[in-house]
Short mmCIF file of C-alpha atoms in Angstrom, two decimals:
data_model
loop_
_atom_site.label_atom_id
_atom_site.label_comp_id
_atom_site.label_asym_id
_atom_site.label_seq_id
_atom_site.Cartn_x
_atom_site.Cartn_y
_atom_site.Cartn_z
CA MET O 1 0.00 0.00 0.00
CA ALA O 2 2.88 2.38 0.90
CA PHE O 3 4.52 1.62 -2.47
CA VAL O 4 1.28 2.43 -4.28
CA THR O 5 0.91 5.66 -2.32
CA ARG O 6 4.46 6.71 -3.15
CA GLN O 7 3.92 5.95 -6.83
CA PHE O 8 0.66 7.92 -6.79
CA MET O 9 2.34 10.89 -5.12
CA ARG O 10 5.21 10.81 -7.63
CA SER O 11 2.68 10.67 -10.44
CA MET O 12 0.75 13.60 -9.00
CA SER O 13 3.94 15.60 -8.53
CA SER O 14 5.07 14.89 -12.07
CA SER O 15 1.64 15.77 -13.39
CA SER O 16 1.60 19.05 -11.43
CA THR O 17 5.03 20.01 -12.76
CA ALA O 18 3.99 19.22 -16.32
CA SER O 19 0.78 21.20 -15.83
CA ALA O 20 2.69 24.20 -14.50
CA LEU O 21 5.11 24.09 -17.41
CA ALA O 22 2.23 23.75 -19.85
CA LYS O 23 0.71 26.93 -18.47
CA LYS O 24 3.82 28.97 -19.23
CA ILE O 25 3.21 31.42 -22.04
CA ILE O 26 5.17 30.66 -25.18
CA VAL O 27 5.71 34.08 -26.68
CA LYS O 28 5.18 34.13 -30.44
CA HIS O 29 3.63 37.55 -31.06
CA VAL O 30 5.33 40.63 -29.61
CA THR O 31 4.23 44.25 -29.53
CA VAL O 32 7.02 46.76 -28.93
CA ILE O 33 5.95 50.26 -27.88
CA GLY O 34 8.54 52.86 -28.82
CA GLY O 35 10.52 53.07 -32.04
CA GLY O 36 13.71 54.58 -30.62
CA LEU O 37 17.07 52.83 -30.39
CA MET O 38 15.96 50.42 -27.68
CA GLY O 39 12.51 49.65 -29.08
CA ALA O 40 13.83 49.16 -32.61
CA GLY O 41 16.59 46.92 -31.28
CA ILE O 42 14.14 44.77 -29.33
CA ALA O 43 11.88 44.51 -32.40
CA GLN O 44 14.86 43.48 -34.53
CA VAL O 45 16.10 40.67 -32.29
CA ALA O 46 12.55 39.38 -31.74
CA ALA O 47 11.83 39.28 -35.49
CA ALA O 48 15.23 37.72 -36.25
CA THR O 49 14.47 34.84 -33.88
CA GLY O 50 11.14 33.84 -35.42
CA HIS O 51 8.69 36.08 -33.59
CA THR O 52 6.09 38.23 -35.31
CA VAL O 53 6.44 41.84 -34.19
CA VAL O 54 4.32 44.98 -34.21
CA LEU O 55 6.40 48.10 -33.64
CA VAL O 56 4.37 51.05 -32.36
CA ASP O 57 5.15 54.74 -32.15
CA GLN O 58 3.32 58.05 -32.43
CA THR O 59 3.94 58.90 -36.09
CA GLU O 60 4.60 57.17 -39.40
CA ASP O 61 7.75 59.27 -39.83
CA ILE O 62 9.25 57.91 -36.61
CA LEU O 63 8.34 54.37 -37.62
CA ALA O 64 9.83 54.79 -41.09
CA LYS O 65 13.08 55.94 -39.51
CA SER O 66 12.96 52.99 -37.09
CA LYS O 67 12.39 50.48 -39.90
CA LYS O 68 15.27 51.99 -41.89
CA GLY O 69 17.55 51.71 -38.87
CA ILE O 70 16.54 48.10 -38.34
CA GLU O 71 17.30 47.26 -41.97
CA GLU O 72 20.73 48.89 -41.76
CA SER O 73 21.48 47.02 -38.55
CA LEU O 74 20.32 43.72 -40.05
CA ARG O 75 22.54 44.18 -43.09
CA LYS O 76 25.55 44.61 -40.80
CA VAL O 77 24.58 41.42 -38.96
CA ALA O 78 24.04 39.55 -42.23
CA LYS O 79 27.36 40.69 -43.69
CA LYS O 80 29.18 39.16 -40.73
CA LYS O 81 26.95 36.13 -40.19
CA PHE O 82 26.66 35.16 -43.85
CA ALA O 83 30.07 36.31 -45.09
CA GLU O 84 30.43 33.20 -47.26
CA ASN O 85 26.87 33.30 -48.56
CA PRO O 86 25.62 36.84 -49.36
CA LYS O 87 22.40 35.49 -50.89
CA ALA O 88 21.48 33.78 -47.61
CA GLY O 89 22.25 37.06 -45.88
CA ASP O 90 19.83 38.95 -48.13
CA GLU O 91 17.16 36.32 -47.44
CA PHE O 92 17.75 36.65 -43.69
CA VAL O 93 17.30 40.41 -43.89
CA GLU O 94 14.13 40.21 -45.98
CA LYS O 95 12.60 37.47 -43.83
CA THR O 96 13.28 39.40 -40.63
CA LEU O 97 11.88 42.64 -42.02
CA SER O 98 8.76 40.84 -43.23
CA SER O 99 8.10 39.77 -39.62
CA ILE O 100 7.86 43.40 -38.47
CA VAL O 101 4.78 45.52 -39.10
CA THR O 102 4.25 49.01 -37.75
CA SER O 103 1.33 50.88 -36.21
CA THR O 104 0.54 54.23 -34.63
CA ASP O 105 -2.35 52.79 -32.61
CA ALA O 106 -1.18 50.55 -29.79
CA ALA O 107 -4.68 49.80 -28.51
CA SER O 108 -5.74 48.33 -31.83
CA VAL O 109 -2.89 45.79 -32.02
CA VAL O 110 -2.47 44.44 -28.47
CA HIS O 111 -5.61 42.29 -28.54
CA SER O 112 -3.75 39.43 -30.25
CA THR O 113 -0.27 39.76 -28.76
CA ASP O 114 1.43 37.53 -26.20
CA LEU O 115 3.82 40.14 -24.89
CA VAL O 116 3.91 43.94 -24.80
CA VAL O 117 7.37 45.44 -24.27
CA GLU O 118 7.39 49.17 -23.53
CA ALA O 119 10.47 51.21 -24.43
CA ILE O 120 9.27 54.82 -24.33
CA VAL O 121 10.38 57.96 -22.46
CA GLU O 122 11.51 57.47 -18.83
CA ASN O 123 8.49 59.19 -17.33
CA LEU O 124 6.35 57.35 -14.81
CA LYS O 125 3.16 59.27 -15.58
CA VAL O 126 3.46 58.64 -19.33
CA LYS O 127 4.18 54.94 -18.81
CA ASN O 128 1.27 54.59 -16.38
CA GLU O 129 -1.14 56.23 -18.82
CA LEU O 130 0.04 53.94 -21.62
CA PHE O 131 -0.29 50.70 -19.66
CA LYS O 132 -3.60 51.71 -18.08
CA ARG O 133 -5.02 52.18 -21.57
CA LEU O 134 -3.52 49.01 -23.05
CA ASP O 135 -4.74 46.98 -20.08
CA LYS O 136 -8.31 47.50 -21.29
CA PHE O 137 -7.61 46.14 -24.78
CA ALA O 138 -5.01 43.39 -24.31
CA ALA O 139 -5.98 39.72 -24.08
CA GLU O 140 -6.17 38.17 -20.62
CA HIS O 141 -3.03 36.07 -21.16
CA THR O 142 -0.93 38.98 -22.46
CA VAL O 143 2.14 39.78 -20.39
CA PHE O 144 3.22 43.41 -19.97
CA ALA O 145 6.90 44.32 -19.55
CA SER O 146 8.76 47.60 -19.21
CA ASN O 147 12.30 48.18 -20.47
CA THR O 148 12.82 50.99 -17.94
CA SER O 149 16.35 51.29 -16.59
CA SER O 150 15.57 53.48 -13.59
CA LEU O 151 11.89 53.49 -12.59
CA GLN O 152 10.28 51.08 -10.15
CA ILE O 153 8.48 48.30 -12.01
CA THR O 154 5.89 47.99 -9.23
CA SER O 155 4.89 51.65 -9.67
CA ILE O 156 4.28 51.05 -13.37
CA ALA O 157 2.46 47.74 -12.85
CA ASN O 158 0.07 49.32 -10.36
CA ALA O 159 -1.52 51.29 -13.21
CA THR O 160 -2.95 47.99 -14.50
CA THR O 161 -5.15 45.15 -13.27
CA ARG O 162 -2.59 42.52 -14.30
CA GLN O 163 0.17 42.98 -11.73
CA ASP O 164 0.75 39.22 -11.80
CA ARG O 165 1.42 39.43 -15.55
CA PHE O 166 3.76 42.42 -15.30
CA ALA O 167 7.55 42.46 -14.99
CA GLY O 168 10.68 44.30 -16.02
CA LEU O 169 12.57 43.26 -19.12
CA HIS O 170 15.66 45.45 -19.25
CA PHE O 171 17.72 45.18 -22.43
CA PHE O 172 21.05 46.89 -23.05
CA ASN O 173 22.17 49.16 -25.88
CA PRO O 174 22.87 48.19 -28.62
CA VAL O 175 20.27 45.44 -28.25
CA PRO O 176 21.38 43.28 -31.22
CA LEU O 177 24.91 43.01 -29.76
CA MET O 178 24.45 43.04 -25.99
CA LYS O 179 23.70 39.59 -24.60
CA LEU O 180 22.34 40.55 -21.20
CA VAL O 181 18.69 40.96 -20.22
CA GLU O 182 17.64 41.73 -16.65
CA VAL O 183 14.30 40.08 -15.82
CA ILE O 184 12.75 42.00 -12.93
CA LYS O 185 10.24 40.25 -10.72
CA THR O 186 8.01 42.40 -8.50
CA PRO O 187 6.33 40.98 -5.37
CA MET O 188 3.17 40.53 -7.51
CA THR O 189 4.76 38.98 -10.61
CA SER O 190 3.67 35.36 -10.93
CA GLN O 191 6.22 32.60 -11.32
CA LYS O 192 4.56 31.70 -14.63
CA THR O 193 5.11 35.22 -15.94
CA PHE O 194 8.70 35.30 -14.72
CA GLU O 195 9.57 31.93 -16.29
CA SER O 196 7.84 32.90 -19.54
CA LEU O 197 10.00 36.02 -19.79
CA VAL O 198 13.17 34.08 -18.98
CA ASP O 199 12.30 31.63 -21.75
CA PHE O 200 11.55 34.49 -24.14
CA SER O 201 14.90 36.11 -23.36
CA LYS O 202 16.69 32.85 -24.09
CA ALA O 203 14.75 32.46 -27.33
CA LEU O 204 16.18 35.83 -28.38
CA GLY O 205 19.68 34.44 -27.85
CA LYS O 206 20.14 36.53 -24.72
CA HIS O 207 21.44 35.63 -21.27
CA PRO O 208 18.76 36.51 -18.69
CA VAL O 209 19.59 37.33 -15.08
CA SER O 210 17.01 37.75 -12.34
CA CYS O 211 16.67 40.67 -9.94
CA LYS O 212 14.11 42.00 -7.49
CA ASP O 213 12.49 45.38 -8.08
CA THR O 214 15.29 47.41 -6.51
CA PRO O 215 16.52 50.80 -7.82
CA GLY O 216 18.78 50.31 -10.84
CA PHE O 217 18.37 46.53 -10.73
CA ILE O 218 21.86 44.97 -10.99
CA VAL O 219 23.89 46.74 -13.67
CA ASN O 220 22.82 50.36 -13.14
CA ARG O 221 22.84 49.97 -9.35
CA LEU O 222 26.57 49.25 -9.62
CA LEU O 223 27.38 51.29 -12.73
CA VAL O 224 25.79 54.68 -12.00
CA PRO O 225 27.49 55.26 -8.60
CA TYR O 226 30.79 54.29 -10.27
CA LEU O 227 30.20 56.89 -13.00
CA LEU O 228 29.26 59.55 -10.43
CA GLU O 229 32.37 58.81 -8.38
CA ALA O 230 34.49 59.31 -11.51
CA ILE O 231 32.85 62.73 -11.99
CA ARG O 232 33.57 63.61 -8.34
CA LEU O 233 37.23 62.68 -8.78
CA TYR O 234 37.33 65.08 -11.72
CA GLU O 235 35.35 67.80 -9.88
CA ARG O 236 37.82 67.73 -6.97
CA GLY O 237 40.75 68.02 -9.36
CA ASP O 238 42.18 64.68 -8.24
CA ALA O 239 42.73 63.57 -11.85
CA SER O 240 41.88 64.64 -15.39
CA LYS O 241 38.98 62.97 -17.18
CA GLU O 242 41.43 61.66 -19.79
CA ASP O 243 43.63 60.01 -17.16
CA ILE O 244 40.61 58.57 -15.33
CA ASP O 245 39.38 57.01 -18.59
CA THR O 246 42.83 55.65 -19.41
CA ALA O 247 43.28 54.25 -15.90
CA MET O 248 40.00 52.35 -15.98
CA LYS O 249 40.62 50.95 -19.47
CA LEU O 250 44.19 49.83 -18.83
CA GLY O 251 43.84 49.03 -15.15
CA THR O 252 40.58 47.07 -15.21
CA GLY O 253 40.26 46.05 -18.85
CA TYR O 254 37.06 48.05 -19.32
CA PRO O 255 36.42 48.78 -23.03
CA MET O 256 35.45 52.39 -22.24
CA GLY O 257 36.42 54.82 -19.52
CA PRO O 258 33.67 56.33 -17.32
CA PHE O 259 33.58 59.69 -19.15
CA GLU O 260 33.50 58.00 -22.55
CA LEU O 261 30.65 55.81 -21.28
CA LEU O 262 28.78 58.77 -19.79
CA ASP O 263 28.89 60.55 -23.15
CA TYR O 264 27.77 57.36 -24.92
CA VAL O 265 24.84 56.69 -22.57
CA GLY O 266 23.81 60.36 -22.44
CA LEU O 267 24.44 62.80 -19.60
CA ASP O 268 20.74 63.64 -19.47
CA THR O 269 19.93 59.96 -18.96
CA THR O 270 22.46 59.61 -16.15
CA LYS O 271 21.19 62.77 -14.45
CA PHE O 272 17.60 61.54 -14.72
CA ILE O 273 18.53 58.25 -13.04
CA ILE O 274 20.55 59.78 -10.21
CA ASP O 275 17.93 62.49 -9.56
CA GLY O 276 15.24 59.80 -9.26
CA TRP O 277 17.29 57.78 -6.82
CA HIS O 278 18.17 60.91 -4.82
CA GLU O 279 14.46 61.65 -4.36
CA ILE O 280 13.93 58.15 -2.98
CA ASP O 281 16.96 58.23 -0.63
CA VAL O 282 18.10 61.83 -0.05
CA LYS O 283 20.76 60.96 2.54
CA ASN O 284 22.52 58.26 0.51
CA PRO O 285 25.98 59.66 -0.42
CA LEU O 286 26.04 57.52 -3.59
CA TYR O 287 23.03 59.38 -4.97
CA GLN O 288 24.15 62.96 -4.37
CA PRO O 289 23.77 65.25 -7.43
CA SER O 290 26.87 66.41 -9.30
CA PRO O 291 27.28 70.17 -10.03
CA CYS O 292 29.44 69.38 -13.06
CA LEU O 293 26.88 66.96 -14.51
CA ASN O 294 24.01 69.35 -13.80
CA LYS O 295 25.85 72.21 -15.56
CA LEU O 296 26.52 70.19 -18.74
CA VAL O 297 22.91 69.00 -18.93
CA ALA O 298 21.62 72.55 -18.40
CA GLU O 299 23.76 73.59 -21.37
CA ASN O 300 22.22 70.78 -23.47
CA LYS O 301 25.57 69.02 -23.68
CA PHE O 302 24.32 65.46 -23.40
CA GLY O 303 27.27 63.64 -24.96
CA LYS O 304 27.65 61.99 -28.34
CA LYS O 305 24.04 62.55 -29.40
CA THR O 306 24.43 66.35 -29.16
CA GLY O 307 28.05 66.52 -30.30
CA GLU O 308 29.43 67.50 -26.90
CA GLY O 309 29.43 66.24 -23.35
CA PHE O 310 32.57 65.69 -21.31
CA TYR O 311 34.27 65.44 -24.70
CA LYS O 312 33.59 67.12 -28.03
CA TYR O 313 32.54 65.09 -31.08
CA LYS O 314 32.62 66.10 -34.74
#
């Protein structure tokens, strides 16, 4: 009798595991909100790995620019990946592009999607308004994810009625090249949702890591204070920005120094992140504002994208 009971329990356990796995969402259809660098990159890697993608932004002009950028990026990938077979490369590009359609009306396309990935401006109010609206039109099974790098995922999820189907999915720029994805699980995110997003990340050829909904997640929580400390070294006159960059590249093997990276990321972006964290924890010395950073941003010197930041660019 004990043997039969054990066998029954094993069978039930196996059945429960199989049932749980069966309930995981297999993402096939993806809607990406935001046609900027991050959104276009996410759309590209999703389409290139067999997913159908709808890329959404406010105007057709933005979307046309996004699609052109995706094609140019794909051709670079194809040239390297199919160096010995240019025809196969052309087919790869055309097939990937054919998997991406565009729209200016997010509400009209989310009804049939498995996953919505938001990659719009880092503004909590704007994100909340977007997700609150989409929540009314998306299918019950649809998972929502934000690509935010600095805002609390829980605060965004609370604008919806699907907190259990909401998580962070933080990609890194440039998306087609960077392997890492941070999968952020809030206290309300279901295990099914979390595992579905981990599987989706792997399907994209990425390496997912898990983190709780803490400011900056893993990478930015470590990176941004490092960047700010480099600025403080420079502000105090302890070392020149050139020597700090050289020291970190040659001394640690980093591909870019902190000032080069700041200019690449965008000084406005870094300031936005640190200001947000400072509001949350005013006394934390790691989050104290930088006069030098504030001055450059006030002068619209954001880095590479404006032609000048800590360095000048032609």
